[in-house]
Protein backbone atom coordinates (compact mmCIF):
# COMPACT_ATOMS: atom_id res chain seq x y z
CA UNK A 1 0.00 0.00 0.00
CA UNK A 2 2.87 2.34 0.82
CA UNK A 3 4.52 1.84 -2.60
CA UNK A 4 1.25 2.65 -4.43
CA UNK A 5 0.78 5.80 -2.39
CA UNK A 6 4.37 6.84 -3.17
CA UNK A 7 3.79 6.42 -6.92
CA UNK A 8 0.50 8.34 -6.70
CA UNK A 9 2.37 11.14 -4.93
CA UNK A 10 0.40 10.82 -1.73
CA UNK A 11 3.53 9.82 0.28
CA UNK A 12 7.16 10.81 -0.07
CA UNK A 13 10.19 8.55 -0.58
CA UNK A 14 12.83 8.93 2.12
CA UNK A 15 15.05 5.91 1.48
CA UNK A 16 18.03 6.74 -0.72
CA UNK A 17 17.96 3.22 -2.17
CA UNK A 18 14.35 3.68 -3.39
CA UNK A 19 14.62 7.22 -4.78
CA UNK A 20 16.11 6.06 -8.09
CA UNK A 21 13.58 3.28 -8.48
CA UNK A 22 10.75 5.74 -7.71
CA UNK A 23 12.04 8.12 -10.38
CA UNK A 24 12.28 5.24 -12.88
CA UNK A 25 8.71 4.18 -12.11
CA UNK A 26 7.39 7.70 -12.65
CA UNK A 27 9.20 7.83 -15.99
CA UNK A 28 7.56 4.58 -17.09
CA UNK A 29 4.07 5.79 -16.09
CA UNK A 30 4.31 8.60 -18.64
CA UNK A 31 4.48 6.03 -21.46
CA UNK A 32 0.92 4.81 -20.72
CA UNK A 33 -2.27 6.63 -21.67
CA UNK A 34 -4.25 5.12 -18.79
CA UNK A 35 -2.75 3.48 -15.69
CA UNK A 36 -4.52 2.12 -12.62
CA UNK A 37 -2.75 1.14 -9.40
CA UNK A 38 -4.64 -1.33 -7.23
CA UNK A 39 -3.48 -2.81 -3.95
CA UNK A 40 -3.65 -6.62 -3.76
CA UNK A 41 -3.25 -8.33 -0.36
CA UNK A 42 -0.15 -10.49 0.05
CA UNK A 43 -2.21 -13.61 0.67
CA UNK A 44 -3.66 -13.25 -2.81
CA UNK A 45 -0.38 -12.38 -4.54
CA UNK A 46 2.23 -15.12 -4.11
CA UNK A 47 4.48 -13.64 -6.78
CA UNK A 48 4.91 -10.38 -4.91
CA UNK A 49 5.45 -12.29 -1.68
CA UNK A 50 8.28 -14.32 -3.25
CA UNK A 51 9.83 -11.19 -4.73
CA UNK A 52 9.90 -9.52 -1.32
CA UNK A 53 11.84 -12.46 0.09
CA UNK A 54 14.09 -13.00 -2.93
CA UNK A 55 17.21 -11.49 -1.34
CA UNK A 56 17.12 -14.16 1.39
CA UNK A 57 16.15 -17.10 -0.86
CA UNK A 58 18.27 -19.47 -2.93
CA UNK A 59 17.41 -19.78 -6.61
CA UNK A 60 16.65 -23.46 -6.14
CA UNK A 61 13.84 -22.65 -3.67
CA UNK A 62 11.95 -20.31 -6.04
CA UNK A 63 8.66 -21.95 -7.10
CA UNK A 64 7.65 -22.39 -10.70
CA UNK A 65 5.96 -19.45 -12.32
CA UNK A 66 8.24 -16.86 -10.72
CA UNK A 67 10.62 -15.57 -13.38
CA UNK A 68 13.90 -14.04 -12.19
CA UNK A 69 16.15 -12.03 -14.49
CA UNK A 70 19.80 -11.57 -13.49
CA UNK A 71 21.09 -8.21 -14.71
CA UNK A 72 24.60 -6.79 -14.73
CA UNK A 73 23.41 -3.41 -13.44
CA UNK A 74 20.31 -2.09 -11.62
CA UNK A 75 17.18 -1.57 -13.69
CA UNK A 76 17.02 2.15 -12.93
CA UNK A 77 20.30 2.66 -14.78
CA UNK A 78 20.04 3.09 -18.53
CA UNK A 79 23.54 1.75 -19.14
CA UNK A 80 26.34 0.13 -17.22
CA UNK A 81 29.34 2.18 -16.16
CA UNK A 82 32.65 0.38 -16.48
CA UNK A 83 36.19 1.71 -16.12
CA UNK A 84 37.95 2.17 -19.42
CA UNK A 85 41.50 0.88 -19.25
CA UNK A 86 44.00 2.51 -21.54
CA UNK A 87 45.64 -0.01 -23.81
CA UNK A 88 49.31 -0.43 -23.03
CA UNK A 89 51.36 -0.65 -26.19
CA UNK A 90 53.50 -3.78 -26.29
CA UNK A 91 55.09 -6.02 -28.88
CA UNK A 92 51.80 -7.29 -30.39
CA UNK A 93 49.74 -4.05 -30.31
CA UNK A 94 50.79 -3.17 -33.86
CA UNK A 95 49.90 -6.70 -35.01
CA UNK A 96 46.38 -6.46 -33.54
CA UNK A 97 45.83 -3.05 -35.14
CA UNK A 98 46.92 -4.46 -38.48
CA UNK A 99 44.61 -7.48 -38.20
CA UNK A 100 41.57 -5.48 -36.99
CA UNK A 101 41.90 -2.08 -38.68
CA UNK A 102 44.53 -2.71 -41.36
CA UNK A 103 46.83 -0.02 -39.94
CA UNK A 104 50.61 -0.29 -40.30
CA UNK A 105 53.34 1.71 -38.52
CA UNK A 106 54.91 4.61 -40.39
CA UNK A 107 58.37 3.07 -40.14
CA UNK A 108 58.98 0.78 -43.12
CA UNK A 109 61.07 -1.68 -41.11
CA UNK A 110 58.44 -1.96 -38.37
CA UNK A 111 55.70 -2.32 -40.99
CA UNK A 112 57.58 -5.20 -42.61
CA UNK A 113 58.01 -6.90 -39.24
CA UNK A 114 54.28 -6.52 -38.54
CA UNK A 115 53.29 -8.07 -41.86
CA UNK A 116 55.68 -10.97 -41.27
CA UNK A 117 54.31 -11.53 -37.74
CA UNK A 118 50.66 -10.86 -38.54
CA UNK A 119 49.36 -13.80 -36.58
CA UNK A 120 48.12 -13.73 -33.00
CA UNK A 121 49.15 -17.37 -32.69
CA UNK A 122 52.69 -18.60 -33.20
CA UNK A 123 53.67 -21.96 -34.67
CA UNK A 124 55.85 -23.86 -32.20
CA UNK A 125 58.47 -26.49 -32.93
CA UNK A 126 56.32 -29.08 -31.15
CA UNK A 127 53.39 -28.52 -33.50
CA UNK A 128 50.51 -26.75 -31.70
CA UNK A 129 49.83 -23.04 -32.04
CA UNK A 130 51.00 -20.83 -29.17
CA UNK A 131 48.93 -17.88 -27.97
CA UNK A 132 50.94 -14.64 -27.82
CA UNK A 133 50.59 -13.30 -24.27
CA UNK A 134 50.47 -9.54 -23.79
CA UNK A 135 52.95 -7.82 -21.50
CA UNK A 136 50.19 -7.03 -18.99
CA UNK A 137 49.51 -10.76 -18.44
CA UNK A 138 53.10 -12.06 -18.45
CA UNK A 139 53.48 -11.92 -14.66
CA UNK A 140 50.13 -13.64 -14.15
CA UNK A 141 51.07 -16.44 -16.54
CA UNK A 142 54.44 -16.96 -14.86
CA UNK A 143 52.82 -16.97 -11.42
CA UNK A 144 50.10 -19.50 -12.26
CA UNK A 145 52.43 -21.96 -13.96
CA UNK A 146 55.18 -21.66 -11.33
CA UNK A 147 52.80 -21.93 -8.36
CA UNK A 148 51.50 -25.25 -9.67
CA UNK A 149 47.92 -24.24 -10.45
CA UNK A 150 48.37 -25.39 -14.03
CA UNK A 151 51.46 -27.51 -14.51
CA UNK A 152 52.64 -28.97 -11.18
CA UNK A 153 55.23 -28.07 -8.57
CA UNK A 154 57.70 -25.17 -8.43
CA UNK A 155 60.40 -25.48 -11.08
CA UNK A 156 63.45 -23.65 -12.39
CA UNK A 157 63.61 -20.91 -14.98
CA UNK A 158 64.39 -23.05 -18.04
CA UNK A 159 61.82 -25.69 -17.11
CA UNK A 160 59.27 -22.97 -16.37
CA UNK A 161 59.62 -21.53 -19.87
CA UNK A 162 59.18 -24.99 -21.42
CA UNK A 163 56.09 -25.63 -19.27
CA UNK A 164 54.52 -22.38 -20.45
CA UNK A 165 55.20 -23.28 -24.09
CA UNK A 166 53.66 -26.72 -23.59
CA UNK A 167 50.61 -25.05 -22.02
CA UNK A 168 50.12 -23.12 -25.27
CA UNK A 169 51.52 -19.65 -24.49
CA UNK A 170 54.50 -17.71 -25.76
CA UNK A 171 56.08 -14.25 -26.02
CA UNK A 172 59.45 -13.03 -27.34
CA UNK A 173 61.26 -12.77 -23.96
CA UNK A 174 59.77 -15.87 -22.33
CA UNK A 175 63.12 -17.43 -21.36
CA UNK A 176 64.54 -14.21 -19.89
CA UNK A 177 61.36 -13.45 -17.95
CA UNK A 178 61.13 -17.00 -16.58
CA UNK A 179 64.72 -16.93 -15.31
CA UNK A 180 64.18 -13.53 -13.67
CA UNK A 181 60.91 -14.66 -12.03
CA UNK A 182 62.51 -17.73 -10.45
CA UNK A 183 65.41 -15.66 -9.09
CA UNK A 184 63.12 -13.24 -7.25
CA UNK A 185 60.62 -15.91 -6.09
CA UNK A 186 60.56 -15.88 -2.27
CA UNK A 187 60.15 -19.62 -1.63
CA UNK A 188 62.91 -20.51 -4.08
CA UNK A 189 65.25 -18.06 -2.35
CA UNK A 190 64.45 -19.62 1.04
CA UNK A 191 65.23 -23.16 -0.16
CA UNK A 192 68.39 -22.34 -2.11
CA UNK A 193 71.84 -22.67 -0.47
CA UNK A 194 72.98 -19.52 1.27
CA UNK A 195 75.89 -17.91 -0.63
CA UNK A 196 78.87 -17.47 1.64
CA UNK A 197 81.12 -15.54 -0.69
CA UNK A 198 83.06 -12.71 0.97
CA UNK A 199 81.96 -9.15 0.32
CA UNK A 200 85.43 -8.13 -0.78
CA UNK A 201 87.95 -9.92 -2.95
CA UNK A 202 90.18 -12.19 -0.90
CA UNK A 203 93.94 -11.66 -0.88
CA UNK A 204 96.60 -14.27 -0.23
CA UNK A 205 98.16 -14.28 3.24
CA UNK A 206 101.93 -14.23 3.37
CA UNK A 207 102.02 -15.91 6.76
CA UNK A 208 98.92 -18.07 7.28
CA UNK A 209 100.31 -19.86 10.37
CA UNK A 210 100.87 -17.97 13.64
CA UNK A 211 104.53 -17.54 14.70
CA UNK A 212 105.80 -19.52 11.69
CA UNK A 213 107.23 -16.62 9.70
CA UNK A 214 109.24 -13.79 11.28
CA UNK A 215 110.97 -10.77 9.85
CA UNK A 216 114.12 -9.54 11.60
CA UNK A 217 115.96 -6.27 11.25
CA UNK A 218 118.39 -3.95 13.06
CA UNK A 219 117.57 -0.35 13.93
CA UNK A 220 120.46 2.01 14.67
CA UNK A 221 123.05 3.27 15.15
CA UNK A 222 122.46 5.20 18.37
CA UNK A 223 125.74 7.06 18.84
CA UNK A 224 124.60 10.05 20.86
CA UNK A 225 125.25 10.00 24.63
CA UNK A 226 124.04 9.05 27.17
CA UNK A 227 122.71 6.02 25.22
CA UNK A 228 125.09 3.09 25.71
CA UNK A 229 123.50 0.82 23.11
CA UNK A 230 124.41 1.00 19.45
CA UNK A 231 121.59 -1.05 17.81
CA UNK A 232 118.12 -2.45 18.46
CA UNK A 233 117.13 -5.80 16.98
CA UNK A 234 113.44 -6.09 16.04
CA UNK A 235 111.55 -9.28 15.17
CA UNK A 236 107.99 -9.10 13.78
CA UNK A 237 105.52 -11.99 13.29
CA UNK A 238 103.87 -11.90 9.84
CA UNK A 239 100.54 -13.36 11.09
CA UNK A 240 99.80 -11.60 14.38
CA UNK A 241 102.04 -8.56 13.75
CA UNK A 242 103.54 -9.15 17.18
CA UNK A 243 106.86 -7.39 17.86
CA UNK A 244 109.82 -8.65 19.86
CA UNK A 245 112.71 -6.19 20.35
CA UNK A 246 115.95 -5.97 22.34
CA UNK A 247 118.84 -3.48 22.57
CA UNK A 248 122.40 -4.53 21.74
CA UNK A 249 125.65 -3.04 22.94
CA UNK A 250 127.67 -4.96 20.36
CA UNK A 251 126.08 -6.29 17.17
CA UNK A 252 127.52 -9.76 16.63
CA UNK A 253 126.23 -13.11 15.37
CA UNK A 254 126.25 -14.49 18.93
CA UNK A 255 124.12 -11.58 20.17
CA UNK A 256 121.57 -12.22 17.42
CA UNK A 257 121.49 -15.94 18.26
CA UNK A 258 120.89 -15.19 21.94
CA UNK A 259 118.07 -12.82 21.02
CA UNK A 260 116.38 -15.41 18.80
CA UNK A 261 116.74 -18.16 21.41
CA UNK A 262 115.48 -16.07 24.33
CA UNK A 263 112.67 -14.13 22.66
CA UNK A 264 111.50 -16.36 19.78
CA UNK A 265 112.42 -20.05 20.02
CA UNK A 266 111.80 -20.58 23.74
CA UNK A 267 108.47 -18.71 23.61
CA UNK A 268 106.97 -19.50 20.18
CA UNK A 269 108.96 -22.43 18.85
CA UNK A 270 111.35 -22.72 15.93
CA UNK A 271 110.24 -20.45 13.04
CA UNK A 272 109.56 -22.03 9.67
CA UNK A 273 110.84 -18.95 7.84
CA UNK A 274 113.09 -16.15 9.08
CA UNK A 275 113.29 -13.19 6.72
CA UNK A 276 116.13 -10.67 6.95
CA UNK A 277 118.06 -8.32 4.70
CA UNK A 278 121.29 -10.29 5.30
CA UNK A 279 122.75 -7.69 7.59
CA UNK A 280 122.21 -4.13 8.70
CA UNK A 281 123.18 -1.24 6.47
CA UNK A 282 123.09 2.30 7.72
CA UNK A 283 122.78 5.39 5.55
CA UNK A 284 126.11 7.14 5.09
CA UNK A 285 125.03 10.14 3.01
CA UNK A 286 122.33 11.39 0.67
CA UNK A 287 123.28 11.96 -2.98
CA UNK A 288 120.05 12.86 -4.79
CA UNK A 289 116.29 12.25 -4.83
CA UNK A 290 115.91 8.62 -3.73
CA UNK A 291 119.65 7.81 -3.99
CA UNK A 292 121.68 6.87 -0.91
CA UNK A 293 125.16 5.65 -0.05
CA UNK A 294 125.16 2.85 2.58
CA UNK A 295 127.79 1.39 4.88
CA UNK A 296 128.08 -2.03 6.51
CA UNK A 297 128.12 -2.80 10.24
CA UNK A 298 131.88 -2.51 10.21
CA UNK A 299 131.49 1.10 8.98
CA UNK A 300 132.85 0.09 5.57
CA UNK A 301 131.14 2.02 2.74
CA UNK A 302 129.36 -0.03 0.08
CA UNK A 303 130.74 0.58 -3.40
CA UNK A 304 127.46 1.16 -5.32
CA UNK A 305 124.57 3.45 -4.51
CA UNK A 306 121.04 2.31 -3.53
CA UNK A 307 117.65 3.60 -4.55
CA UNK A 308 115.08 4.46 -1.87
CA UNK A 309 112.49 2.02 -3.30
CA UNK A 310 114.67 -0.95 -2.42
CA UNK A 311 115.44 0.42 1.02
CA UNK A 312 111.70 0.55 1.85
CA UNK A 313 111.20 -3.17 1.28
CA UNK A 314 110.87 -4.10 4.90
CA UNK A 315 109.08 -7.13 6.20
CA UNK A 316 106.42 -5.69 8.50
CSV table of C-alpha atoms in Angstrom, one decimal:
chain,number,residue,atom,x,y,z
A,1,UNK,CA,0.0,0.0,0.0
A,2,UNK,CA,2.9,2.3,0.8
A,3,UNK,CA,4.5,1.8,-2.6
A,4,UNK,CA,1.3,2.6,-4.4
A,5,UNK,CA,0.8,5.8,-2.4
A,6,UNK,CA,4.4,6.8,-3.2
A,7,UNK,CA,3.8,6.4,-6.9
A,8,UNK,CA,0.5,8.3,-6.7
A,9,UNK,CA,2.4,11.1,-4.9
A,10,UNK,CA,0.4,10.8,-1.7
A,11,UNK,CA,3.5,9.8,0.3
A,12,UNK,CA,7.2,10.8,-0.1
A,13,UNK,CA,10.2,8.6,-0.6
A,14,UNK,CA,12.8,8.9,2.1
A,15,UNK,CA,15.0,5.9,1.5
A,16,UNK,CA,18.0,6.7,-0.7
A,17,UNK,CA,18.0,3.2,-2.2
A,18,UNK,CA,14.3,3.7,-3.4
A,19,UNK,CA,14.6,7.2,-4.8
A,20,UNK,CA,16.1,6.1,-8.1
A,21,UNK,CA,13.6,3.3,-8.5
A,22,UNK,CA,10.7,5.7,-7.7
A,23,UNK,CA,12.0,8.1,-10.4
A,24,UNK,CA,12.3,5.2,-12.9
A,25,UNK,CA,8.7,4.2,-12.1
A,26,UNK,CA,7.4,7.7,-12.6
A,27,UNK,CA,9.2,7.8,-16.0
A,28,UNK,CA,7.6,4.6,-17.1
A,29,UNK,CA,4.1,5.8,-16.1
A,30,UNK,CA,4.3,8.6,-18.6
A,31,UNK,CA,4.5,6.0,-21.5
A,32,UNK,CA,0.9,4.8,-20.7
A,33,UNK,CA,-2.3,6.6,-21.7
A,34,UNK,CA,-4.2,5.1,-18.8
A,35,UNK,CA,-2.7,3.5,-15.7
A,36,UNK,CA,-4.5,2.1,-12.6
A,37,UNK,CA,-2.7,1.1,-9.4
A,38,UNK,CA,-4.6,-1.3,-7.2
A,39,UNK,CA,-3.5,-2.8,-4.0
A,40,UNK,CA,-3.7,-6.6,-3.8
A,41,UNK,CA,-3.3,-8.3,-0.4
A,42,UNK,CA,-0.1,-10.5,0.1
A,43,UNK,CA,-2.2,-13.6,0.7
A,44,UNK,CA,-3.7,-13.2,-2.8
A,45,UNK,CA,-0.4,-12.4,-4.5
A,46,UNK,CA,2.2,-15.1,-4.1
A,47,UNK,CA,4.5,-13.6,-6.8
A,48,UNK,CA,4.9,-10.4,-4.9
A,49,UNK,CA,5.5,-12.3,-1.7
A,50,UNK,CA,8.3,-14.3,-3.3
A,51,UNK,CA,9.8,-11.2,-4.7
A,52,UNK,CA,9.9,-9.5,-1.3
A,53,UNK,CA,11.8,-12.5,0.1
A,54,UNK,CA,14.1,-13.0,-2.9
A,55,UNK,CA,17.2,-11.5,-1.3
A,56,UNK,CA,17.1,-14.2,1.4
A,57,UNK,CA,16.1,-17.1,-0.9
A,58,UNK,CA,18.3,-19.5,-2.9
A,59,UNK,CA,17.4,-19.8,-6.6
A,60,UNK,CA,16.6,-23.5,-6.1
A,61,UNK,CA,13.8,-22.6,-3.7
A,62,UNK,CA,12.0,-20.3,-6.0
A,63,UNK,CA,8.7,-21.9,-7.1
A,64,UNK,CA,7.7,-22.4,-10.7
A,65,UNK,CA,6.0,-19.5,-12.3
A,66,UNK,CA,8.2,-16.9,-10.7
A,67,UNK,CA,10.6,-15.6,-13.4
A,68,UNK,CA,13.9,-14.0,-12.2
A,69,UNK,CA,16.1,-12.0,-14.5
A,70,UNK,CA,19.8,-11.6,-13.5
A,71,UNK,CA,21.1,-8.2,-14.7
A,72,UNK,CA,24.6,-6.8,-14.7
A,73,UNK,CA,23.4,-3.4,-13.4
A,74,UNK,CA,20.3,-2.1,-11.6
A,75,UNK,CA,17.2,-1.6,-13.7
A,76,UNK,CA,17.0,2.1,-12.9
A,77,UNK,CA,20.3,2.7,-14.8
A,78,UNK,CA,20.0,3.1,-18.5
A,79,UNK,CA,23.5,1.8,-19.1
A,80,UNK,CA,26.3,0.1,-17.2
A,81,UNK,CA,29.3,2.2,-16.2
A,82,UNK,CA,32.6,0.4,-16.5
A,83,UNK,CA,36.2,1.7,-16.1
A,84,UNK,CA,37.9,2.2,-19.4
A,85,UNK,CA,41.5,0.9,-19.3
A,86,UNK,CA,44.0,2.5,-21.5
A,87,UNK,CA,45.6,0.0,-23.8
A,88,UNK,CA,49.3,-0.4,-23.0
A,89,UNK,CA,51.4,-0.6,-26.2
A,90,UNK,CA,53.5,-3.8,-26.3
A,91,UNK,CA,55.1,-6.0,-28.9
A,92,UNK,CA,51.8,-7.3,-30.4
A,93,UNK,CA,49.7,-4.1,-30.3
A,94,UNK,CA,50.8,-3.2,-33.9
A,95,UNK,CA,49.9,-6.7,-35.0
A,96,UNK,CA,46.4,-6.5,-33.5
A,97,UNK,CA,45.8,-3.1,-35.1
A,98,UNK,CA,46.9,-4.5,-38.5
A,99,UNK,CA,44.6,-7.5,-38.2
A,100,UNK,CA,41.6,-5.5,-37.0
A,101,UNK,CA,41.9,-2.1,-38.7
A,102,UNK,CA,44.5,-2.7,-41.4
A,103,UNK,CA,46.8,0.0,-39.9
A,104,UNK,CA,50.6,-0.3,-40.3
A,105,UNK,CA,53.3,1.7,-38.5
A,106,UNK,CA,54.9,4.6,-40.4
A,107,UNK,CA,58.4,3.1,-40.1
A,108,UNK,CA,59.0,0.8,-43.1
A,109,UNK,CA,61.1,-1.7,-41.1
A,110,UNK,CA,58.4,-2.0,-38.4
A,111,UNK,CA,55.7,-2.3,-41.0
A,112,UNK,CA,57.6,-5.2,-42.6
A,113,UNK,CA,58.0,-6.9,-39.2
A,114,UNK,CA,54.3,-6.5,-38.5
A,115,UNK,CA,53.3,-8.1,-41.9
A,116,UNK,CA,55.7,-11.0,-41.3
A,117,UNK,CA,54.3,-11.5,-37.7
A,118,UNK,CA,50.7,-10.9,-38.5
A,119,UNK,CA,49.4,-13.8,-36.6
A,120,UNK,CA,48.1,-13.7,-33.0
A,121,UNK,CA,49.1,-17.4,-32.7
A,122,UNK,CA,52.7,-18.6,-33.2
A,123,UNK,CA,53.7,-22.0,-34.7
A,124,UNK,CA,55.9,-23.9,-32.2
A,125,UNK,CA,58.5,-26.5,-32.9
A,126,UNK,CA,56.3,-29.1,-31.1
A,127,UNK,CA,53.4,-28.5,-33.5
A,128,UNK,CA,50.5,-26.8,-31.7
A,129,UNK,CA,49.8,-23.0,-32.0
A,130,UNK,CA,51.0,-20.8,-29.2
A,131,UNK,CA,48.9,-17.9,-28.0
A,132,UNK,CA,50.9,-14.6,-27.8
A,133,UNK,CA,50.6,-13.3,-24.3
A,134,UNK,CA,50.5,-9.5,-23.8
A,135,UNK,CA,52.9,-7.8,-21.5
A,136,UNK,CA,50.2,-7.0,-19.0
A,137,UNK,CA,49.5,-10.8,-18.4
A,138,UNK,CA,53.1,-12.1,-18.5
A,139,UNK,CA,53.5,-11.9,-14.7
A,140,UNK,CA,50.1,-13.6,-14.1
A,141,UNK,CA,51.1,-16.4,-16.5
A,142,UNK,CA,54.4,-17.0,-14.9
A,143,UNK,CA,52.8,-17.0,-11.4
A,144,UNK,CA,50.1,-19.5,-12.3
A,145,UNK,CA,52.4,-22.0,-14.0
A,146,UNK,CA,55.2,-21.7,-11.3
A,147,UNK,CA,52.8,-21.9,-8.4
A,148,UNK,CA,51.5,-25.3,-9.7
A,149,UNK,CA,47.9,-24.2,-10.4
A,150,UNK,CA,48.4,-25.4,-14.0
A,151,UNK,CA,51.5,-27.5,-14.5
A,152,UNK,CA,52.6,-29.0,-11.2
A,153,UNK,CA,55.2,-28.1,-8.6
A,154,UNK,CA,57.7,-25.2,-8.4
A,155,UNK,CA,60.4,-25.5,-11.1
A,156,UNK,CA,63.5,-23.7,-12.4
A,157,UNK,CA,63.6,-20.9,-15.0
A,158,UNK,CA,64.4,-23.0,-18.0
A,159,UNK,CA,61.8,-25.7,-17.1
A,160,UNK,CA,59.3,-23.0,-16.4
A,161,UNK,CA,59.6,-21.5,-19.9
A,162,UNK,CA,59.2,-25.0,-21.4
A,163,UNK,CA,56.1,-25.6,-19.3
A,164,UNK,CA,54.5,-22.4,-20.5
A,165,UNK,CA,55.2,-23.3,-24.1
A,166,UNK,CA,53.7,-26.7,-23.6
A,167,UNK,CA,50.6,-25.0,-22.0
A,168,UNK,CA,50.1,-23.1,-25.3
A,169,UNK,CA,51.5,-19.7,-24.5
A,170,UNK,CA,54.5,-17.7,-25.8
A,171,UNK,CA,56.1,-14.3,-26.0
A,172,UNK,CA,59.5,-13.0,-27.3
A,173,UNK,CA,61.3,-12.8,-24.0
A,174,UNK,CA,59.8,-15.9,-22.3
A,175,UNK,CA,63.1,-17.4,-21.4
A,176,UNK,CA,64.5,-14.2,-19.9
A,177,UNK,CA,61.4,-13.4,-17.9
A,178,UNK,CA,61.1,-17.0,-16.6
A,179,UNK,CA,64.7,-16.9,-15.3
A,180,UNK,CA,64.2,-13.5,-13.7
A,181,UNK,CA,60.9,-14.7,-12.0
A,182,UNK,CA,62.5,-17.7,-10.5
A,183,UNK,CA,65.4,-15.7,-9.1
A,184,UNK,CA,63.1,-13.2,-7.3
A,185,UNK,CA,60.6,-15.9,-6.1
A,186,UNK,CA,60.6,-15.9,-2.3
A,187,UNK,CA,60.1,-19.6,-1.6
A,188,UNK,CA,62.9,-20.5,-4.1
A,189,UNK,CA,65.2,-18.1,-2.4
A,190,UNK,CA,64.4,-19.6,1.0
A,191,UNK,CA,65.2,-23.2,-0.2
A,192,UNK,CA,68.4,-22.3,-2.1
A,193,UNK,CA,71.8,-22.7,-0.5
A,194,UNK,CA,73.0,-19.5,1.3
A,195,UNK,CA,75.9,-17.9,-0.6
A,196,UNK,CA,78.9,-17.5,1.6
A,197,UNK,CA,81.1,-15.5,-0.7
A,198,UNK,CA,83.1,-12.7,1.0
A,199,UNK,CA,82.0,-9.1,0.3
A,200,UNK,CA,85.4,-8.1,-0.8
A,201,UNK,CA,88.0,-9.9,-2.9
A,202,UNK,CA,90.2,-12.2,-0.9
A,203,UNK,CA,93.9,-11.7,-0.9
A,204,UNK,CA,96.6,-14.3,-0.2
A,205,UNK,CA,98.2,-14.3,3.2
A,206,UNK,CA,101.9,-14.2,3.4
A,207,UNK,CA,102.0,-15.9,6.8
A,208,UNK,CA,98.9,-18.1,7.3
A,209,UNK,CA,100.3,-19.9,10.4
A,210,UNK,CA,100.9,-18.0,13.6
A,211,UNK,CA,104.5,-17.5,14.7
A,212,UNK,CA,105.8,-19.5,11.7
A,213,UNK,CA,107.2,-16.6,9.7
A,214,UNK,CA,109.2,-13.8,11.3
A,215,UNK,CA,111.0,-10.8,9.8
A,216,UNK,CA,114.1,-9.5,11.6
A,217,UNK,CA,116.0,-6.3,11.2
A,218,UNK,CA,118.4,-4.0,13.1
A,219,UNK,CA,117.6,-0.4,13.9
A,220,UNK,CA,120.5,2.0,14.7
A,221,UNK,CA,123.0,3.3,15.2
A,222,UNK,CA,122.5,5.2,18.4
A,223,UNK,CA,125.7,7.1,18.8
A,224,UNK,CA,124.6,10.0,20.9
A,225,UNK,CA,125.3,10.0,24.6
A,226,UNK,CA,124.0,9.0,27.2
A,227,UNK,CA,122.7,6.0,25.2
A,228,UNK,CA,125.1,3.1,25.7
A,229,UNK,CA,123.5,0.8,23.1
A,230,UNK,CA,124.4,1.0,19.5
A,231,UNK,CA,121.6,-1.1,17.8
A,232,UNK,CA,118.1,-2.4,18.5
A,233,UNK,CA,117.1,-5.8,17.0
A,234,UNK,CA,113.4,-6.1,16.0
A,235,UNK,CA,111.6,-9.3,15.2
A,236,UNK,CA,108.0,-9.1,13.8
A,237,UNK,CA,105.5,-12.0,13.3
A,238,UNK,CA,103.9,-11.9,9.8
A,239,UNK,CA,100.5,-13.4,11.1
A,240,UNK,CA,99.8,-11.6,14.4
A,241,UNK,CA,102.0,-8.6,13.8
A,242,UNK,CA,103.5,-9.1,17.2
A,243,UNK,CA,106.9,-7.4,17.9
A,244,UNK,CA,109.8,-8.6,19.9
A,245,UNK,CA,112.7,-6.2,20.4
A,246,UNK,CA,116.0,-6.0,22.3
A,247,UNK,CA,118.8,-3.5,22.6
A,248,UNK,CA,122.4,-4.5,21.7
A,249,UNK,CA,125.7,-3.0,22.9
A,250,UNK,CA,127.7,-5.0,20.4
A,251,UNK,CA,126.1,-6.3,17.2
A,252,UNK,CA,127.5,-9.8,16.6
A,253,UNK,CA,126.2,-13.1,15.4
A,254,UNK,CA,126.2,-14.5,18.9
A,255,UNK,CA,124.1,-11.6,20.2
A,256,UNK,CA,121.6,-12.2,17.4
A,257,UNK,CA,121.5,-15.9,18.3
A,258,UNK,CA,120.9,-15.2,21.9
A,259,UNK,CA,118.1,-12.8,21.0
A,260,UNK,CA,116.4,-15.4,18.8
A,261,UNK,CA,116.7,-18.2,21.4
A,262,UNK,CA,115.5,-16.1,24.3
A,263,UNK,CA,112.7,-14.1,22.7
A,264,UNK,CA,111.5,-16.4,19.8
A,265,UNK,CA,112.4,-20.0,20.0
A,266,UNK,CA,111.8,-20.6,23.7
A,267,UNK,CA,108.5,-18.7,23.6
A,268,UNK,CA,107.0,-19.5,20.2
A,269,UNK,CA,109.0,-22.4,18.8
A,270,UNK,CA,111.4,-22.7,15.9
A,271,UNK,CA,110.2,-20.5,13.0
A,272,UNK,CA,109.6,-22.0,9.7
A,273,UNK,CA,110.8,-19.0,7.8
A,274,UNK,CA,113.1,-16.2,9.1
A,275,UNK,CA,113.3,-13.2,6.7
A,276,UNK,CA,116.1,-10.7,6.9
A,277,UNK,CA,118.1,-8.3,4.7
A,278,UNK,CA,121.3,-10.3,5.3
A,279,UNK,CA,122.7,-7.7,7.6
A,280,UNK,CA,122.2,-4.1,8.7
A,281,UNK,CA,123.2,-1.2,6.5
A,282,UNK,CA,123.1,2.3,7.7
A,283,UNK,CA,122.8,5.4,5.5
A,284,UNK,CA,126.1,7.1,5.1
A,285,UNK,CA,125.0,10.1,3.0
A,286,UNK,CA,122.3,11.4,0.7
A,287,UNK,CA,123.3,12.0,-3.0
A,288,UNK,CA,120.0,12.9,-4.8
A,289,UNK,CA,116.3,12.3,-4.8
A,290,UNK,CA,115.9,8.6,-3.7
A,291,UNK,CA,119.6,7.8,-4.0
A,292,UNK,CA,121.7,6.9,-0.9
A,293,UNK,CA,125.2,5.6,0.0
A,294,UNK,CA,125.2,2.9,2.6
A,295,UNK,CA,127.8,1.4,4.9
A,296,UNK,CA,128.1,-2.0,6.5
A,297,UNK,CA,128.1,-2.8,10.2
A,298,UNK,CA,131.9,-2.5,10.2
A,299,UNK,CA,131.5,1.1,9.0
A,300,UNK,CA,132.9,0.1,5.6
A,301,UNK,CA,131.1,2.0,2.7
A,302,UNK,CA,129.4,0.0,0.1
A,303,UNK,CA,130.7,0.6,-3.4
A,304,UNK,CA,127.5,1.2,-5.3
A,305,UNK,CA,124.6,3.5,-4.5
A,306,UNK,CA,121.0,2.3,-3.5
A,307,UNK,CA,117.6,3.6,-4.5
A,308,UNK,CA,115.1,4.5,-1.9
A,309,UNK,CA,112.5,2.0,-3.3
A,310,UNK,CA,114.7,-1.0,-2.4
A,311,UNK,CA,115.4,0.4,1.0
A,312,UNK,CA,111.7,0.5,1.9
A,313,UNK,CA,111.2,-3.2,1.3
A,314,UNK,CA,110.9,-4.1,4.9
A,315,UNK,CA,109.1,-7.1,6.2
A,316,UNK,CA,106.4,-5.7,8.5
